Short mmCIF file of C-alpha atoms in Angstrom, two decimals:
data_model
loop_
_atom_site.label_atom_id
_atom_site.label_comp_id
_atom_site.label_asym_id
_atom_site.label_seq_id
_atom_site.Cartn_x
_atom_site.Cartn_y
_atom_site.Cartn_z
CA MET A 1 0.00 0.00 0.00
CA SER A 2 1.36 3.45 -0.89
CA ALA A 3 2.08 6.06 1.75
CA SER A 4 -0.77 8.23 0.51
CA GLN A 5 -3.49 5.58 0.36
CA LEU A 6 -6.04 5.15 3.17
CA ASN A 7 -7.38 1.79 4.37
CA ARG A 8 -11.01 0.81 3.64
CA SER A 9 -11.61 -0.64 7.11
CA LEU A 10 -14.99 0.77 8.25
CA GLY A 11 -18.17 -1.30 7.96
CA LEU A 12 -21.78 -0.11 8.33
CA ARG A 13 -21.70 -0.44 12.13
CA LEU A 14 -18.75 1.94 12.50
CA VAL A 15 -20.23 4.31 9.88
CA ILE A 16 -23.37 4.65 12.06
CA VAL A 17 -21.14 5.13 15.12
CA ILE A 18 -19.25 7.97 13.42
CA VAL A 19 -22.50 9.64 12.27
CA ILE A 20 -24.08 9.51 15.74
CA GLY A 21 -20.79 10.21 17.51
CA ASN A 22 -20.32 13.38 15.46
CA ILE A 23 -23.84 14.57 16.36
CA ILE A 24 -24.38 13.85 20.06
CA GLY A 25 -22.43 16.53 21.88
CA SER A 26 -23.22 19.54 24.02
CA GLY A 27 -26.42 20.60 22.23
CA VAL A 28 -28.55 17.80 23.70
CA TYR A 29 -27.89 19.24 27.18
CA LYS A 30 -27.65 23.02 26.64
CA LYS A 31 -29.63 24.26 23.66
CA VAL A 32 -33.17 23.90 25.04
CA THR A 33 -32.63 27.06 27.14
CA PRO A 34 -31.78 29.56 24.35
CA MET A 35 -34.71 28.12 22.40
CA THR A 36 -37.00 28.69 25.39
CA ALA A 37 -35.72 32.25 25.84
CA GLU A 38 -36.51 32.94 22.18
CA LEU A 39 -39.95 31.30 22.00
CA HIS A 40 -41.36 31.37 25.59
CA SER A 41 -43.40 28.24 24.82
CA SER A 42 -42.70 24.58 25.58
CA GLY A 43 -44.86 23.40 22.69
CA TRP A 44 -43.08 25.63 20.19
CA VAL A 45 -39.70 24.47 21.48
CA LEU A 46 -40.63 20.87 20.68
CA ILE A 47 -41.99 21.92 17.27
CA CYS A 48 -38.63 23.54 16.50
CA TRP A 49 -36.81 20.34 17.51
CA VAL A 50 -39.10 18.39 15.17
CA LEU A 51 -38.68 20.89 12.30
CA ALA A 52 -34.90 20.97 12.73
CA GLY A 53 -34.88 17.17 12.80
CA ILE A 54 -36.99 16.91 9.63
CA ILE A 55 -34.79 19.41 7.77
CA SER A 56 -31.68 17.57 9.00
CA LEU A 57 -33.17 14.25 7.83
CA PHE A 58 -34.12 15.75 4.46
CA GLY A 59 -30.61 17.19 4.16
CA ALA A 60 -29.12 13.83 5.15
CA LEU A 61 -31.19 12.01 2.52
CA CYS A 62 -30.06 14.48 -0.16
CA ASN A 63 -26.47 14.15 1.03
CA ALA A 64 -26.84 10.35 0.94
CA GLU A 65 -27.69 10.40 -2.79
CA VAL A 66 -24.65 12.54 -3.56
CA ALA A 67 -22.44 10.49 -1.21
CA GLY A 68 -23.61 7.19 -2.70
CA LEU A 69 -22.81 8.44 -6.20
CA LEU A 70 -19.47 10.11 -5.43
CA ALA A 71 -18.30 8.44 -2.19
CA ASP A 72 -14.63 9.12 -1.47
CA THR A 73 -12.40 10.57 1.25
CA GLY A 74 -12.95 14.32 1.58
CA GLY A 75 -16.75 14.41 1.58
CA GLU A 76 -18.21 17.56 0.07
CA TYR A 77 -14.73 18.72 -0.99
CA VAL A 78 -14.65 15.87 -3.51
CA TYR A 79 -18.34 16.21 -4.39
CA TYR A 80 -18.07 19.94 -5.17
CA GLN A 81 -15.30 19.38 -7.69
CA LYS A 82 -17.70 17.30 -9.78
CA ILE A 83 -20.79 19.41 -9.07
CA TYR A 84 -19.25 22.90 -9.36
CA ASN A 85 -15.51 23.49 -9.77
CA LYS A 86 -12.18 23.30 -7.95
CA PHE A 87 -12.42 26.84 -6.61
CA PHE A 88 -15.76 26.26 -4.87
CA ALA A 89 -14.49 22.91 -3.56
CA PHE A 90 -11.40 24.61 -2.16
CA LEU A 91 -13.48 27.38 -0.56
CA PHE A 92 -15.51 24.68 1.23
CA GLY A 93 -12.41 22.82 2.40
CA TRP A 94 -10.84 26.05 3.60
CA SER A 95 -14.08 26.95 5.42
CA LEU A 96 -13.96 23.58 7.19
CA PHE A 97 -10.45 24.37 8.37
CA THR A 98 -10.97 28.00 9.36
CA VAL A 99 -14.40 27.81 11.00
CA ILE A 100 -16.77 24.86 10.50
CA GLN A 101 -14.96 21.78 11.81
CA THR A 102 -12.19 23.37 13.86
CA ALA A 103 -14.68 25.64 15.65
CA ALA A 104 -16.85 22.58 16.32
CA ILE A 105 -13.88 20.84 17.93
CA SER A 106 -13.18 23.99 19.97
CA ALA A 107 -16.81 24.37 21.10
CA LEU A 108 -17.08 20.73 22.19
CA ALA A 109 -13.79 20.85 24.06
CA TYR A 110 -14.93 24.09 25.71
CA VAL A 111 -18.14 22.50 27.03
CA PHE A 112 -16.14 19.50 28.25
CA ALA A 113 -13.87 21.84 30.19
CA GLU A 114 -16.86 23.81 31.58
CA SER A 115 -18.45 20.60 32.84
CA LEU A 116 -15.17 19.42 34.37
CA ASN A 117 -14.86 22.78 36.10
CA SER A 118 -18.33 22.35 37.61
CA VAL A 119 -17.28 19.00 39.08
CA VAL A 120 -13.71 19.63 40.30
CA HIS A 121 -13.51 23.48 40.35
CA LEU A 122 -10.39 24.16 38.31
CA PRO A 123 -8.06 26.81 39.82
CA GLN A 124 -8.23 30.25 38.21
CA LEU A 125 -5.35 31.24 35.93
CA LEU A 126 -4.15 34.82 35.33
CA PRO A 127 -7.43 36.46 36.49
CA ALA A 128 -5.81 39.91 36.21
CA LEU A 129 -5.68 39.49 32.41
CA ALA A 130 -9.34 38.47 32.03
CA ASP A 131 -10.36 41.87 30.60
CA VAL A 132 -7.61 41.97 27.96
CA ASN A 133 -9.43 41.97 24.62
CA ILE A 134 -9.14 42.36 20.87
CA GLY A 135 -11.72 44.84 19.61
CA HIS A 136 -14.02 44.07 22.56
CA VAL A 137 -14.94 40.84 20.70
CA PHE A 138 -12.22 38.36 21.69
CA PHE A 139 -11.16 37.87 25.32
CA PRO A 140 -8.36 35.27 25.11
CA PHE A 141 -7.52 35.21 28.84
CA ALA A 142 -11.09 35.15 30.18
CA ASP A 143 -11.84 31.78 31.84
CA LEU A 144 -8.29 30.72 31.04
CA ASN A 145 -8.55 27.68 33.32
CA VAL A 146 -11.44 26.34 31.21
CA LYS A 147 -9.79 27.24 27.91
CA LEU A 148 -6.45 25.65 28.83
CA THR A 149 -8.26 22.44 29.84
CA ALA A 150 -10.07 22.43 26.48
CA ILE A 151 -6.75 22.85 24.68
CA ILE A 152 -5.21 19.94 26.58
CA LEU A 153 -8.19 17.74 25.64
CA ILE A 154 -7.82 18.60 21.93
CA ILE A 155 -4.12 17.72 22.05
CA ILE A 156 -4.73 14.36 23.77
CA LEU A 157 -7.54 13.31 21.39
CA THR A 158 -5.46 14.37 18.38
CA TRP A 159 -2.64 12.13 19.61
CA ILE A 160 -5.07 9.17 19.99
CA ASN A 161 -6.26 9.63 16.41
CA THR A 162 -2.69 9.49 15.08
CA LYS A 163 -2.85 5.79 16.04
CA GLY A 164 -5.19 5.05 13.12
CA ILE A 165 -8.88 5.39 12.27
CA LYS A 166 -9.97 2.14 13.92
CA ALA A 167 -8.41 3.28 17.20
CA GLY A 168 -10.29 6.58 17.00
CA ALA A 169 -13.57 4.93 15.97
CA GLY A 170 -13.20 2.34 18.72
CA VAL A 171 -12.94 5.07 21.35
CA SER A 172 -16.08 6.69 19.89
CA MET A 173 -18.03 3.42 20.02
CA ALA A 174 -17.15 2.74 23.67
CA ILE A 175 -18.14 6.27 24.69
CA LEU A 176 -21.30 6.18 22.57
CA LEU A 177 -22.61 3.03 24.25
CA LEU A 178 -22.11 4.62 27.65
CA VAL A 179 -23.79 7.87 26.55
CA PHE A 180 -26.84 6.12 25.05
CA GLY A 181 -27.37 4.09 28.20
CA SER A 182 -27.10 7.16 30.40
CA ILE A 183 -29.42 9.37 28.30
CA PHE A 184 -32.09 6.68 28.16
CA THR A 185 -31.74 6.34 31.95
CA ILE A 186 -32.49 10.08 32.28
CA ILE A 187 -35.50 9.76 29.97
CA ALA A 188 -36.91 6.68 31.74
CA PHE A 189 -36.47 7.95 35.31
CA GLY A 190 -37.29 11.57 34.42
CA LEU A 191 -40.60 10.92 32.65
CA THR A 192 -41.77 8.44 35.32
CA SER A 193 -40.80 10.62 38.30
CA ASN A 194 -43.31 12.58 40.39
CA ALA A 195 -41.61 15.81 39.27
CA ALA A 196 -42.57 15.26 35.61
CA HIS A 197 -45.70 16.90 34.20
CA VAL A 198 -46.01 16.14 30.47
CA SER A 199 -49.42 17.83 30.45
CA ASN A 200 -47.69 21.18 31.11
CA ILE A 201 -46.27 21.18 27.57
CA THR A 202 -48.52 23.65 25.73
CA MET A 203 -48.43 26.01 22.76
CA ALA A 204 -49.15 29.04 24.98
CA THR A 205 -46.39 31.61 25.51
CA THR A 206 -45.50 32.80 29.01
CA ASN A 207 -45.32 36.44 27.89
CA ASN A 208 -48.58 36.29 25.87
CA SER A 209 -46.71 37.24 22.69
CA HIS A 210 -47.05 35.76 19.21
CA VAL A 211 -44.29 33.46 17.96
CA THR A 212 -42.81 34.97 14.80
CA VAL A 213 -41.23 33.18 11.84
CA SER A 214 -37.91 34.90 12.64
CA ALA A 215 -38.07 33.64 16.24
CA VAL A 216 -38.65 30.08 14.99
CA PHE A 217 -35.62 30.28 12.69
CA THR A 218 -33.47 31.80 15.45
CA ALA A 219 -34.54 29.04 17.85
CA MET A 220 -33.71 26.43 15.22
CA LEU A 221 -30.22 27.93 14.99
CA ALA A 222 -29.70 26.47 18.46
CA ALA A 223 -31.37 23.16 17.57
CA PHE A 224 -29.23 22.75 14.46
CA TRP A 225 -26.09 22.89 16.58
CA ALA A 226 -27.41 19.79 18.38
CA TYR A 227 -28.00 18.08 14.99
CA GLN A 228 -24.77 19.37 13.45
CA GLY A 229 -22.11 16.85 12.44
CA TRP A 230 -23.92 14.12 10.50
CA ALA A 231 -22.24 15.03 7.20
CA SER A 232 -18.76 14.50 8.68
CA VAL A 233 -18.87 10.78 7.90
CA GLY A 234 -18.52 11.69 4.22
CA TYR A 235 -14.99 12.90 4.97
CA VAL A 236 -13.90 9.29 5.62
CA GLY A 237 -15.65 7.88 2.51
CA GLY A 238 -12.35 6.50 1.20
CA GLU A 239 -12.00 4.36 4.35
CA ILE A 240 -15.49 2.76 4.23
CA LYS A 241 -16.10 -0.74 2.90
CA ASP A 242 -18.62 -0.73 0.02
CA ALA A 243 -18.97 3.03 0.57
CA LYS A 244 -21.62 3.60 -2.09
CA ARG A 245 -24.04 1.43 -0.08
CA ASN A 246 -22.87 1.75 3.51
CA LEU A 247 -22.40 5.54 3.46
CA PRO A 248 -25.98 6.57 2.57
CA LYS A 249 -27.44 3.79 4.73
CA GLY A 250 -25.30 4.82 7.73
CA ILE A 251 -26.27 8.51 7.36
CA ALA A 252 -30.02 7.72 7.21
CA ILE A 253 -29.99 5.30 10.17
CA GLY A 254 -27.82 7.59 12.29
CA ILE A 255 -29.85 10.79 11.80
CA PHE A 256 -33.21 9.04 12.36
CA THR A 257 -31.90 7.57 15.62
CA ILE A 258 -30.83 11.04 16.77
CA ILE A 259 -34.23 12.63 15.97
CA VAL A 260 -36.03 10.08 18.17
CA LEU A 261 -33.52 10.50 20.99
CA TYR A 262 -33.68 14.32 20.94
CA LEU A 263 -37.48 14.40 21.00
CA LEU A 264 -37.57 12.08 24.01
CA VAL A 265 -34.89 13.87 26.03
CA ASN A 266 -36.24 17.38 25.36
CA THR A 267 -39.75 16.25 26.26
CA THR A 268 -38.19 15.08 29.54
CA TYR A 269 -36.58 18.48 30.20
CA LEU A 270 -39.80 20.37 29.40
CA SER A 271 -41.80 18.03 31.63
CA LEU A 272 -39.48 18.56 34.58
CA LEU A 273 -38.79 22.30 34.26
CA SER A 274 -41.22 25.14 33.56
CA ILE A 275 -40.58 27.79 30.92
CA PRO A 276 -39.72 30.45 33.57
CA GLN A 277 -37.24 28.03 35.16
CA LEU A 278 -35.58 27.34 31.80
CA GLU A 279 -35.41 31.07 31.01
CA GLU A 280 -33.79 31.66 34.42
CA ILE A 281 -31.20 28.97 33.65
CA TYR A 282 -30.45 30.67 30.32
CA ASN A 283 -30.10 34.12 31.89
CA ALA A 284 -27.80 32.77 34.62
CA GLY A 285 -25.25 31.89 31.95
CA ASN A 286 -23.41 29.34 34.09
CA LYS A 287 -26.08 26.62 34.35
CA ILE A 288 -26.98 23.71 32.09
CA ALA A 289 -30.62 22.66 31.57
CA ALA A 290 -29.92 18.93 31.74
CA ILE A 291 -28.20 19.26 35.12
CA GLU A 292 -31.09 21.22 36.63
CA ALA A 293 -33.66 18.80 35.16
CA VAL A 294 -31.97 15.77 36.72
CA ARG A 295 -31.46 17.67 39.99
CA SER A 296 -35.26 18.07 40.19
CA PHE A 297 -35.79 14.31 40.70
CA TRP A 298 -32.39 12.95 41.82
CA GLY A 299 -31.03 15.85 43.84
CA SER A 300 -27.32 16.71 44.09
CA ASN A 301 -26.23 13.15 43.26
CA GLY A 302 -28.22 13.39 40.03
CA ALA A 303 -26.54 16.71 39.20
CA LEU A 304 -23.14 15.05 39.64
CA PHE A 305 -24.25 12.12 37.44
CA ILE A 306 -25.36 14.34 34.56
CA SER A 307 -22.22 16.51 34.86
CA VAL A 308 -20.08 13.40 34.41
CA LEU A 309 -22.32 12.30 31.52
CA ILE A 310 -21.79 15.65 29.78
CA LEU A 311 -18.05 15.17 30.22
CA VAL A 312 -18.22 11.75 28.58
CA THR A 313 -20.57 12.87 25.78
CA THR A 314 -18.56 15.91 24.74
CA LEU A 315 -15.39 13.82 24.97
CA GLY A 316 -16.90 11.30 22.53
CA CYS A 317 -18.23 13.90 20.10
CA CYS A 318 -14.99 15.87 20.17
CA ASN A 319 -13.04 12.68 19.42
CA ALA A 320 -15.36 11.74 16.54
CA THR A 321 -15.12 15.26 15.09
CA ILE A 322 -11.31 15.24 15.25
CA LEU A 323 -11.26 11.79 13.61
CA ALA A 324 -13.41 12.79 10.62
CA SER A 325 -12.53 16.45 10.12
CA CYS A 326 -8.86 16.09 9.19
CA ARG A 327 -9.61 13.96 6.09
CA PRO A 328 -10.68 16.77 3.69
CA TYR A 329 -7.40 18.64 4.30
CA PHE A 330 -5.54 15.42 3.45
CA ALA A 331 -7.50 15.17 0.17
CA MET A 332 -6.80 18.83 -0.62
CA ALA A 333 -3.08 18.49 0.09
CA ASN A 334 -2.87 15.48 -2.25
CA GLU A 335 -4.06 17.79 -5.03
CA GLY A 336 -1.64 20.59 -4.16
CA LEU A 337 -4.44 22.78 -2.75
CA PHE A 338 -3.34 22.75 0.89
CA PHE A 339 -0.04 22.74 2.74
CA LYS A 340 2.11 20.00 1.17
CA LYS A 341 3.07 18.29 4.45
CA VAL A 342 -0.62 17.61 5.22
CA ALA A 343 -0.62 14.87 2.53
CA ARG A 344 1.68 12.64 4.63
CA LEU A 345 0.43 9.50 6.40
CA ASN A 346 2.20 7.86 9.31
CA ASN A 347 2.85 4.11 9.70
CA LYS A 348 -0.73 3.67 11.04
CA GLN A 349 -2.13 5.15 7.80
CA ALA A 350 -3.36 8.19 9.73
CA PRO A 351 -3.01 11.71 8.21
CA VAL A 352 -0.76 12.84 11.04
CA ASN A 353 0.12 16.32 9.79
CA SER A 354 -3.48 17.09 8.90
CA LEU A 355 -4.36 16.21 12.49
CA LEU A 356 -1.56 18.46 13.75
CA TYR A 357 -2.57 21.52 11.70
CA GLN A 358 -6.20 21.02 12.72
CA CYS A 359 -5.16 20.73 16.38
CA VAL A 360 -3.19 23.99 16.36
CA TRP A 361 -5.97 26.08 14.76
CA ALA A 362 -8.68 24.55 16.97
CA CYS A 363 -6.64 25.47 20.05
CA ILE A 364 -6.34 29.07 18.79
CA LEU A 365 -10.12 29.21 18.30
CA VAL A 366 -10.63 28.03 21.89
CA LEU A 367 -8.83 31.18 23.03
CA SER A 368 -10.84 33.39 20.67
CA GLY A 369 -14.43 32.97 21.83
CA THR A 370 -17.20 31.52 23.92
CA PHE A 371 -19.30 28.42 23.26
CA ASP A 372 -22.36 30.25 21.84
CA GLN A 373 -20.24 32.56 19.69
CA LEU A 374 -18.47 29.57 18.15
CA THR A 375 -21.65 27.57 17.50
CA ASP A 376 -23.50 30.47 15.82
CA MET A 377 -20.51 31.00 13.51
CA ILE A 378 -20.55 27.30 12.61
CA ILE A 379 -24.25 27.06 11.79
CA PHE A 380 -24.14 30.19 9.64
CA ALA A 381 -21.25 28.80 7.60
CA VAL A 382 -22.35 25.19 7.39
CA PHE A 383 -25.84 25.92 6.04
CA ILE A 384 -24.37 27.74 3.05
CA TYR A 385 -22.73 24.46 2.08
CA TYR A 386 -25.65 22.22 3.08
CA GLY A 387 -27.68 24.20 0.55
CA ALA A 388 -24.93 23.81 -2.06
CA THR A 389 -24.77 20.03 -1.58
CA THR A 390 -28.54 19.68 -1.86
CA LEU A 391 -28.57 21.83 -5.00
CA GLY A 392 -26.01 19.33 -6.27
CA VAL A 393 -28.70 16.63 -6.34
CA PHE A 394 -30.44 18.56 -9.15
CA ILE A 395 -27.18 19.32 -10.96
CA LEU A 396 -25.88 15.72 -10.86
CA ARG A 397 -29.18 14.35 -12.16
CA LYS A 398 -28.63 16.57 -15.21
CA LYS A 399 -24.86 16.00 -15.51
CA MET A 400 -24.80 12.26 -14.76
CA PRO A 401 -28.31 10.96 -15.52
CA ASP A 402 -27.22 7.40 -16.33
CA SER A 403 -24.71 6.87 -13.50
CA PRO A 404 -25.69 4.12 -11.01
CA ARG A 405 -27.17 5.53 -7.80
CA PRO A 406 -27.24 3.09 -4.84
CA TYR A 407 -29.70 5.49 -3.22
CA LYS A 408 -32.07 8.09 -4.69
CA VAL A 409 -33.48 10.76 -2.39
CA TRP A 410 -37.07 10.16 -1.38
CA GLY A 411 -39.54 12.86 -2.47
CA TYR A 412 -37.45 14.26 -5.34
CA PRO A 413 -37.69 17.09 -6.41
CA ILE A 414 -39.78 18.46 -3.50
CA VAL A 415 -37.56 17.36 -0.62
CA PRO A 416 -34.31 18.81 -2.09
CA ALA A 417 -36.14 22.03 -3.01
CA ILE A 418 -37.39 22.43 0.59
CA VAL A 419 -33.85 22.02 1.93
CA VAL A 420 -32.34 24.55 -0.50
CA ILE A 421 -34.99 27.18 0.29
CA PHE A 422 -34.70 26.55 4.02
CA CYS A 423 -30.91 26.92 3.98
CA ALA A 424 -31.17 30.25 2.16
CA VAL A 425 -33.74 31.61 4.64
CA LEU A 426 -31.71 30.44 7.66
CA VAL A 427 -28.53 32.13 6.39
CA ILE A 428 -30.38 35.42 5.73
CA ASN A 429 -32.12 35.28 9.13
CA THR A 430 -28.77 34.66 10.88
CA ILE A 431 -27.24 37.73 9.23
CA TYR A 432 -30.20 39.72 10.58
CA THR A 433 -30.36 38.26 14.12
CA ARG A 434 -26.65 37.37 14.72
CA PRO A 435 -24.71 39.90 12.59
CA ARG A 436 -21.43 39.70 14.55
CA GLU A 437 -21.15 35.90 14.37
CA ALA A 438 -22.20 35.91 10.69
CA ALA A 439 -19.58 38.57 9.87
CA ILE A 440 -16.76 36.68 11.65
CA GLY A 441 -17.75 33.40 9.99
CA ALA A 442 -17.95 35.01 6.54
CA ALA A 443 -14.59 36.77 7.00
CA LEU A 444 -12.84 33.50 7.92
CA MET A 445 -14.43 31.72 4.96
CA LEU A 446 -13.45 34.45 2.50
CA THR A 447 -9.77 34.26 3.46
CA GLY A 448 -9.94 31.22 1.18
CA VAL A 449 -10.05 33.47 -1.90
CA PRO A 450 -6.41 34.72 -1.65
CA MET A 451 -5.30 31.31 -0.30
CA TYR A 452 -6.65 29.57 -3.42
CA TRP A 453 -4.64 31.95 -5.60
CA TRP A 454 -1.52 31.29 -3.47
CA PHE A 455 -1.85 27.48 -3.54
CA THR A 456 -2.59 27.30 -7.28
CA ARG A 457 0.33 29.66 -8.04
CA LYS A 458 2.67 27.59 -5.88
CA LYS A 459 1.41 24.38 -7.51
CA ASN A 460 2.12 25.70 -11.03
CA ILE A 461 5.63 26.99 -10.28
#
């Protein structure tokens, strides 16, 4: 086997593990509170979870058709070369590196460190420098104890993934089994406890206001962070056995499993905590909805249990994201469109330098922002490309009408059209409601324009 060839060692079971492992992270525990603060209605919160799940499933089904047709390492980076052109493909890959995947790693590691701090109370570091800032936007030394812990986690998980993809996927599977068991324990004990009141879930708002379309889209911005990550499995397409069948099947099974799980667990939260209680948790800034929900029926021991669970969950999702995210940069480097050293594999067939570059930038992003700032940047950027991939379903049916498709998206052309329109509206609404995060995300993405010129010039010299 050549030094630049990856092993096809992942079967359907590990594909599903990577899909689910990339999705279940911090959002399942934290994002119900910003949604509540935006909507003031338990019924509307659940509707937004359902809508976000349906759109994610529709997007996953569209992605599955493209992935089944074009499956290879690099995911959308490879797809976009055939759908659009090399420049657009590069801009996507560069966006993954500058904001989408590296910021996801940073956000997950940040929540892990926050949860660890709530359990063991990490000592403060350089508190006198907490107010040092860059343009009153970035505060690199604020909560330095949490940020340094997040950085250490990223470094350790990067090192584990240099041992090969099966080692990284094995860690994800072990963690995922533990997480599933624990979350279903919360659902079972929470919904059957005396503190639960499912009948309290209503469409009424606590402030007697009307729920606007913009509020629904803003609330779904939070929900989509919880669903974010399912497309990452496409980045390891070149390492999947019978990828054209197992990749679309794994995406569909994984995302449907997550929708069911999220509906159950958020119904549990809303049954245990009232809307005013959830809004208070959101305004406090240092509380997590899942911890307070479990505290309501298991007391302080329950709060400790869920804190440890959040640690394990974010650890698993961070590991799965690190595992998958470095593959597009490897594919780009092989084509001379990324730093040359990133194309090197180690003796475990792992893209070691791609992991290293990703690690360094993710650590820098940890210092740059807070959890919510990072996640809003990610969702803004990622939905531009979700829309582009779904539009690719239409384009490929025109360009490659006779090519064998192991999977064809259900509901064509209506389902892909819904996803494209939804992505456009979400991006526009984010610019309106979260202008700072949208501007930062767009600026990082657009640095890819001069970088494309630099890489192509260097390649042709």
